[in-house]
Short mmCIF file of C-alpha atoms in Angstrom, two decimals:
data_model
loop_
_atom_site.label_atom_id
_atom_site.label_comp_id
_atom_site.label_asym_id
_atom_site.label_seq_id
_atom_site.Cartn_x
_atom_site.Cartn_y
_atom_site.Cartn_z
CA MET A 5 0.00 0.00 0.00
CA PRO A 6 1.83 3.16 -1.14
CA THR A 7 2.11 5.98 1.34
CA THR A 8 2.12 9.50 -0.06
CA LYS A 9 2.55 11.48 3.13
CA THR A 10 3.69 10.68 6.67
CA GLU A 11 3.86 12.65 9.88
CA ARG A 12 4.79 11.55 13.37
CA LEU A 13 3.71 13.10 16.66
CA GLY A 14 4.59 12.35 20.28
CA ILE A 15 1.80 11.82 22.80
CA ARG A 16 3.14 12.84 26.22
CA ILE A 17 0.72 15.38 27.72
CA SER A 18 -3.02 16.03 27.37
CA ASP A 19 -2.38 18.92 24.93
CA ASP A 20 -0.90 16.32 22.58
CA VAL A 21 -4.32 14.65 22.31
CA VAL A 22 -5.62 17.96 20.89
CA ARG A 23 -2.66 18.03 18.47
CA VAL A 24 -3.44 14.49 17.31
CA ARG A 25 -7.03 15.61 16.59
CA GLN A 26 -5.74 18.58 14.57
CA LEU A 27 -3.23 16.47 12.62
CA THR A 28 -5.91 13.87 11.84
CA ARG A 29 -8.29 16.61 10.68
CA THR A 30 -5.59 18.04 8.34
CA PHE A 31 -4.91 14.62 6.80
CA ALA A 32 -8.62 13.79 6.49
CA LEU A 33 -9.21 17.08 4.68
CA GLU A 34 -6.33 16.41 2.33
CA VAL A 35 -7.72 12.99 1.46
CA GLY A 36 -11.08 14.64 0.77
CA LEU A 37 -13.18 12.83 3.38
CA GLY A 38 -16.70 14.18 3.84
CA LEU A 39 -17.60 16.07 7.01
CA VAL A 40 -19.15 13.09 8.83
CA ASP A 41 -16.24 10.79 7.97
CA GLN A 42 -13.76 13.48 9.04
CA THR A 43 -15.55 13.82 12.36
CA LYS A 44 -15.57 10.04 12.86
CA VAL A 45 -11.87 9.52 12.20
CA VAL A 46 -10.88 12.56 14.30
CA THR A 47 -13.02 11.26 17.18
CA ALA A 48 -11.49 7.78 16.88
CA ALA A 49 -8.01 9.35 16.87
CA SER A 50 -8.87 11.30 20.01
CA GLU A 51 -9.97 8.14 21.85
CA LEU A 52 -6.84 6.23 20.84
CA ALA A 53 -4.49 9.11 21.63
CA ARG A 54 -5.99 9.32 25.11
CA ASN A 55 -5.56 5.54 25.58
CA THR A 56 -1.92 5.88 24.53
CA LEU A 57 -1.44 8.62 27.11
CA ASP A 58 -3.53 7.29 30.02
CA TYR A 59 -2.96 3.56 29.76
CA GLY A 60 0.21 3.29 27.67
CA GLY A 61 2.08 5.95 29.64
CA GLY A 62 2.63 7.99 26.48
CA GLY A 63 3.86 7.02 23.05
CA ASP A 64 3.45 8.30 19.53
CA VAL A 65 1.23 8.34 16.51
CA THR A 66 2.16 8.04 12.85
CA ALA A 67 -0.35 9.57 10.45
CA GLU A 68 -0.23 8.56 6.81
CA ILE A 69 -2.08 9.24 3.61
CA VAL A 70 -2.32 5.90 1.83
CA GLU A 71 -3.49 4.77 -1.60
CA GLN A 72 -4.91 1.43 -2.62
CA GLY A 73 -6.70 0.50 -5.82
CA GLY A 74 -7.25 4.15 -6.73
CA ARG A 75 -8.72 4.98 -3.30
CA ARG A 76 -7.14 7.29 -0.79
CA GLY A 77 -7.38 7.05 2.93
CA VAL A 78 -5.97 8.17 6.27
CA ARG A 79 -4.13 5.63 8.35
CA LEU A 80 -3.07 6.21 11.95
CA THR A 81 -0.80 4.01 14.02
CA PHE A 82 -0.65 4.52 17.78
CA GLU A 83 2.23 2.90 19.62
CA ASP A 84 3.18 2.79 23.26
CA LYS A 85 5.54 0.79 25.42
CA GLY A 86 3.12 0.55 28.32
CA PRO A 87 1.83 -2.44 30.26
CA GLY A 88 -0.04 -3.84 27.25
CA ILE A 89 -3.47 -5.45 27.21
CA ALA A 90 -3.81 -9.02 28.43
CA ASP A 91 -7.31 -9.67 27.08
CA ILE A 92 -7.92 -7.69 23.90
CA GLU A 93 -11.35 -9.16 23.28
CA GLN A 94 -12.51 -7.94 26.67
CA ALA A 95 -10.88 -4.52 26.16
CA LEU A 96 -12.87 -4.08 22.94
CA LYS A 97 -16.19 -4.57 24.72
CA ASP A 98 -18.22 -1.47 25.49
CA GLY A 99 -18.19 -0.64 29.15
CA PHE A 100 -14.81 -2.21 29.77
CA THR A 101 -12.52 0.21 31.53
CA SER A 102 -9.51 -0.09 33.73
CA GLY A 103 -9.46 3.60 34.54
CA LYS A 104 -11.40 6.82 34.49
CA GLY A 105 -13.02 6.55 31.07
CA MET A 106 -16.44 5.32 30.01
CA GLY A 107 -14.99 2.22 28.42
CA LEU A 108 -15.94 3.32 24.92
CA GLY A 109 -12.45 4.13 23.67
CA LEU A 110 -11.29 1.00 21.86
CA GLY A 111 -14.64 -0.41 20.80
CA GLY A 112 -15.90 3.05 19.84
CA ALA A 113 -12.79 3.80 17.80
CA LYS A 114 -13.22 0.49 16.00
CA ARG A 115 -16.80 1.32 15.05
CA LEU A 116 -15.81 4.74 13.72
CA CYS A 117 -13.25 3.39 11.23
CA ASN A 118 -13.15 1.15 8.16
CA GLU A 119 -10.10 -0.74 9.36
CA PHE A 120 -8.93 -1.51 12.86
CA SER A 121 -6.18 -3.74 14.17
CA ILE A 122 -4.56 -4.10 17.54
CA VAL A 123 -1.42 -5.89 18.63
CA SER A 124 -0.52 -5.96 22.28
CA GLU A 125 1.89 -7.88 24.40
CA PRO A 126 1.67 -7.70 28.20
CA GLY A 127 4.70 -5.84 29.48
CA LEU A 128 5.84 -4.70 26.04
CA GLY A 129 3.21 -2.28 24.81
CA THR A 130 0.33 -1.80 22.41
CA LYS A 131 0.01 -0.88 18.77
CA VAL A 132 -3.34 0.14 17.31
CA THR A 133 -3.82 0.89 13.61
CA ILE A 134 -6.94 2.45 12.12
CA ALA A 135 -7.84 3.59 8.63
CA ARG A 136 -10.70 5.49 7.08
CA TRP A 137 -11.12 5.41 3.30
CA LYS A 138 -12.71 7.94 1.02
CA MET B 17 -3.97 27.34 33.09
CA ASP B 18 -6.65 28.47 30.66
CA ARG B 19 -10.25 28.55 31.78
CA ILE B 20 -13.50 28.53 29.80
CA PRO B 21 -15.44 31.70 30.74
CA ILE B 22 -18.82 31.29 32.46
CA LEU B 23 -21.30 34.15 31.99
CA LYS B 24 -24.25 34.92 34.22
CA PHE B 25 -27.47 35.50 32.32
CA GLY B 26 -30.38 36.20 34.65
CA ASN B 27 -30.64 33.14 36.85
CA ALA B 28 -28.87 30.96 34.29
CA LEU B 29 -25.21 30.39 33.49
CA LEU B 30 -24.04 30.48 29.90
CA VAL B 31 -20.92 28.71 28.65
CA THR B 32 -19.77 28.92 25.06
CA ILE B 33 -17.01 26.45 24.31
CA GLN B 34 -14.95 27.93 21.52
CA VAL B 35 -11.68 26.05 21.78
CA ASP B 36 -10.67 22.47 21.17
CA MET B 37 -10.52 21.45 24.84
CA HIS B 38 -7.82 19.27 26.28
CA ASP B 39 -8.96 16.97 29.08
CA ARG B 40 -7.75 19.12 31.98
CA LEU B 41 -9.61 22.13 30.59
CA ALA B 42 -12.80 20.06 30.37
CA THR B 43 -12.36 18.87 33.95
CA ALA B 44 -11.73 22.44 35.14
CA LEU B 45 -14.93 23.59 33.43
CA GLU B 46 -16.88 20.85 35.21
CA GLU B 47 -15.53 22.00 38.59
CA ASP B 48 -15.97 25.73 37.86
CA LEU B 49 -19.56 25.26 36.73
CA THR B 50 -20.45 23.26 39.82
CA SER B 51 -19.19 25.94 42.18
CA ARG B 52 -20.78 28.75 40.14
CA ILE B 53 -24.20 27.04 40.23
CA VAL B 54 -24.07 27.28 44.01
CA SER B 55 -22.46 30.73 44.37
CA ASN B 56 -24.79 32.33 41.79
CA ASN B 57 -27.93 30.46 42.86
CA ALA B 58 -28.28 29.45 39.23
CA ARG B 59 -31.34 27.50 38.15
CA GLY B 60 -30.13 26.71 34.67
CA VAL B 61 -26.92 26.01 32.75
CA LEU B 62 -26.70 26.50 29.02
CA ILE B 63 -23.70 24.99 27.25
CA ASP B 64 -23.20 26.07 23.65
CA ILE B 65 -21.05 23.56 21.77
CA SER B 66 -21.76 24.85 18.24
CA ALA B 67 -18.06 25.61 17.73
CA LEU B 68 -16.97 22.09 18.69
CA GLU B 69 -15.95 19.98 15.70
CA VAL B 70 -15.41 16.91 17.85
CA VAL B 71 -17.03 15.57 21.01
CA ASP B 72 -15.25 12.42 22.09
CA SER B 73 -16.09 10.16 25.03
CA PHE B 74 -14.22 12.35 27.51
CA ILE B 75 -16.07 15.55 26.59
CA GLY B 76 -19.31 13.55 26.32
CA ARG B 77 -18.79 12.27 29.83
CA MET B 78 -18.07 15.82 31.04
CA LEU B 79 -21.43 16.97 29.61
CA ASP B 80 -23.16 14.02 31.26
CA ASN B 81 -21.49 14.78 34.61
CA ILE B 82 -22.37 18.47 34.50
CA ALA B 83 -26.01 17.60 33.79
CA ALA B 84 -26.11 15.07 36.64
CA VAL B 85 -24.42 17.33 39.20
CA SER B 86 -26.51 20.38 38.27
CA ARG B 87 -29.69 18.30 38.60
CA ILE B 88 -28.71 17.44 42.17
CA LEU B 89 -28.06 21.15 42.78
CA ASP B 90 -31.55 22.00 41.42
CA ALA B 91 -30.38 23.50 38.14
CA ASP B 92 -31.25 22.36 34.61
CA THR B 93 -28.52 21.81 32.03
CA VAL B 94 -29.25 22.21 28.35
CA VAL B 95 -26.60 21.53 25.71
CA VAL B 96 -27.20 23.51 22.55
CA GLY B 97 -25.84 23.76 19.03
CA MET B 98 -24.46 20.28 18.50
CA ARG B 99 -23.31 19.83 14.91
CA PRO B 100 -25.04 17.05 12.95
CA ALA B 101 -21.75 15.26 12.20
CA VAL B 102 -20.92 15.33 15.91
CA ALA B 103 -24.34 13.88 16.80
CA ILE B 104 -23.93 11.03 14.27
CA THR B 105 -20.44 10.26 15.58
CA LEU B 106 -21.50 10.30 19.23
CA VAL B 107 -24.28 7.79 18.63
CA GLU B 108 -21.92 5.51 16.69
CA LEU B 109 -19.36 5.84 19.46
CA GLY B 110 -22.01 4.50 21.81
CA LEU B 111 -22.64 7.70 23.71
CA SER B 112 -26.21 8.89 23.35
CA LEU B 113 -26.08 11.39 26.27
CA THR B 114 -29.38 10.15 27.68
CA GLY B 115 -29.06 12.27 30.83
CA VAL B 116 -28.47 15.51 28.94
CA LYS B 117 -31.20 17.82 27.69
CA THR B 118 -30.45 19.29 24.29
CA ALA B 119 -31.81 22.09 22.15
CA LEU B 120 -30.96 23.18 18.64
CA ASN B 121 -29.83 26.68 19.56
CA VAL B 122 -29.33 29.10 22.45
CA GLU B 123 -32.79 30.71 22.13
CA ARG B 124 -34.59 27.39 22.38
CA GLY B 125 -32.31 26.21 25.18
CA MET B 126 -32.99 29.37 27.18
CA ALA B 127 -36.72 28.94 26.54
CA MET B 128 -36.52 25.40 27.99
CA ILE B 129 -34.89 26.72 31.16
CA HIS B 130 -37.43 29.54 31.51
CA ASP B 131 -40.35 27.17 30.95
CA ARG B 132 -39.15 24.96 33.76
CA LEU B 133 -38.64 27.95 36.06
CA ALA B 134 -42.09 29.31 35.25
CA GLY B 135 -43.49 25.87 36.07
CA SER B 136 -41.74 25.66 39.42
CA GLU B 137 -42.77 29.22 40.34
CA ALA B 138 -46.39 28.33 39.59
CA ASP B 139 -45.98 25.33 41.93
CA ASP B 140 -44.61 27.63 44.62
CA ALA B 141 -47.62 29.93 44.20
CA ASP B 142 -49.93 26.92 44.57
CA ASP B 143 -48.18 25.95 47.78
CA GLU B 144 -48.94 29.34 49.28
CA ASP B 145 -52.66 28.99 48.70
#
């Protein structure tokens, strides 16, 4: 899948979550996503950035504009070196939370995107990738 | 730290969120509003989110909390001006804000608060009879 543009951002403080939203919005606009799709992918990015910060102890996000079969899309990869998730299936369920949230972060982000994948190893960290296609 | 301004409007409080809030700012607003409801004897809280391009689960939860706390403090919260794309996204996210009253714009939100106040004043008048 060719990547035409890449940008990387650290997620260390709560202001960075706002920056991730802004970066995602810029990329979504460039891809030409409609207003509702823009809002969905920016909201998903916000949830995942907060997870990276609150549960992963900080990390970073890589935003990309990707092309496949003549379609363009935004792809975001969130990575942290935090405690990881032991039971991913449970973490994806609505209402599951280990902290202060509503437990909608992971499952909600998954619903708001066309593609979603998560790789996590207890003790090593978590990597979540989402994509939204035009 | 930045603060979201809270304006007094008769016996209601008016908040217009015009910046993309980070989580601490949202939490500060929740705390500020709670203390202002008490110190101003406010009976209503109007939160205008028409400038917000995104309401994620954290901000959604803040709105829910403000509504719940203000209800306990005998004030009504009305959230106004939600953008259609935000409403669609919130529902898909799984957050339907069931505890929050909403209105399309500030005028209608203020009318909701006044209607409720007029109703409770009529009740008070009945009690005196």
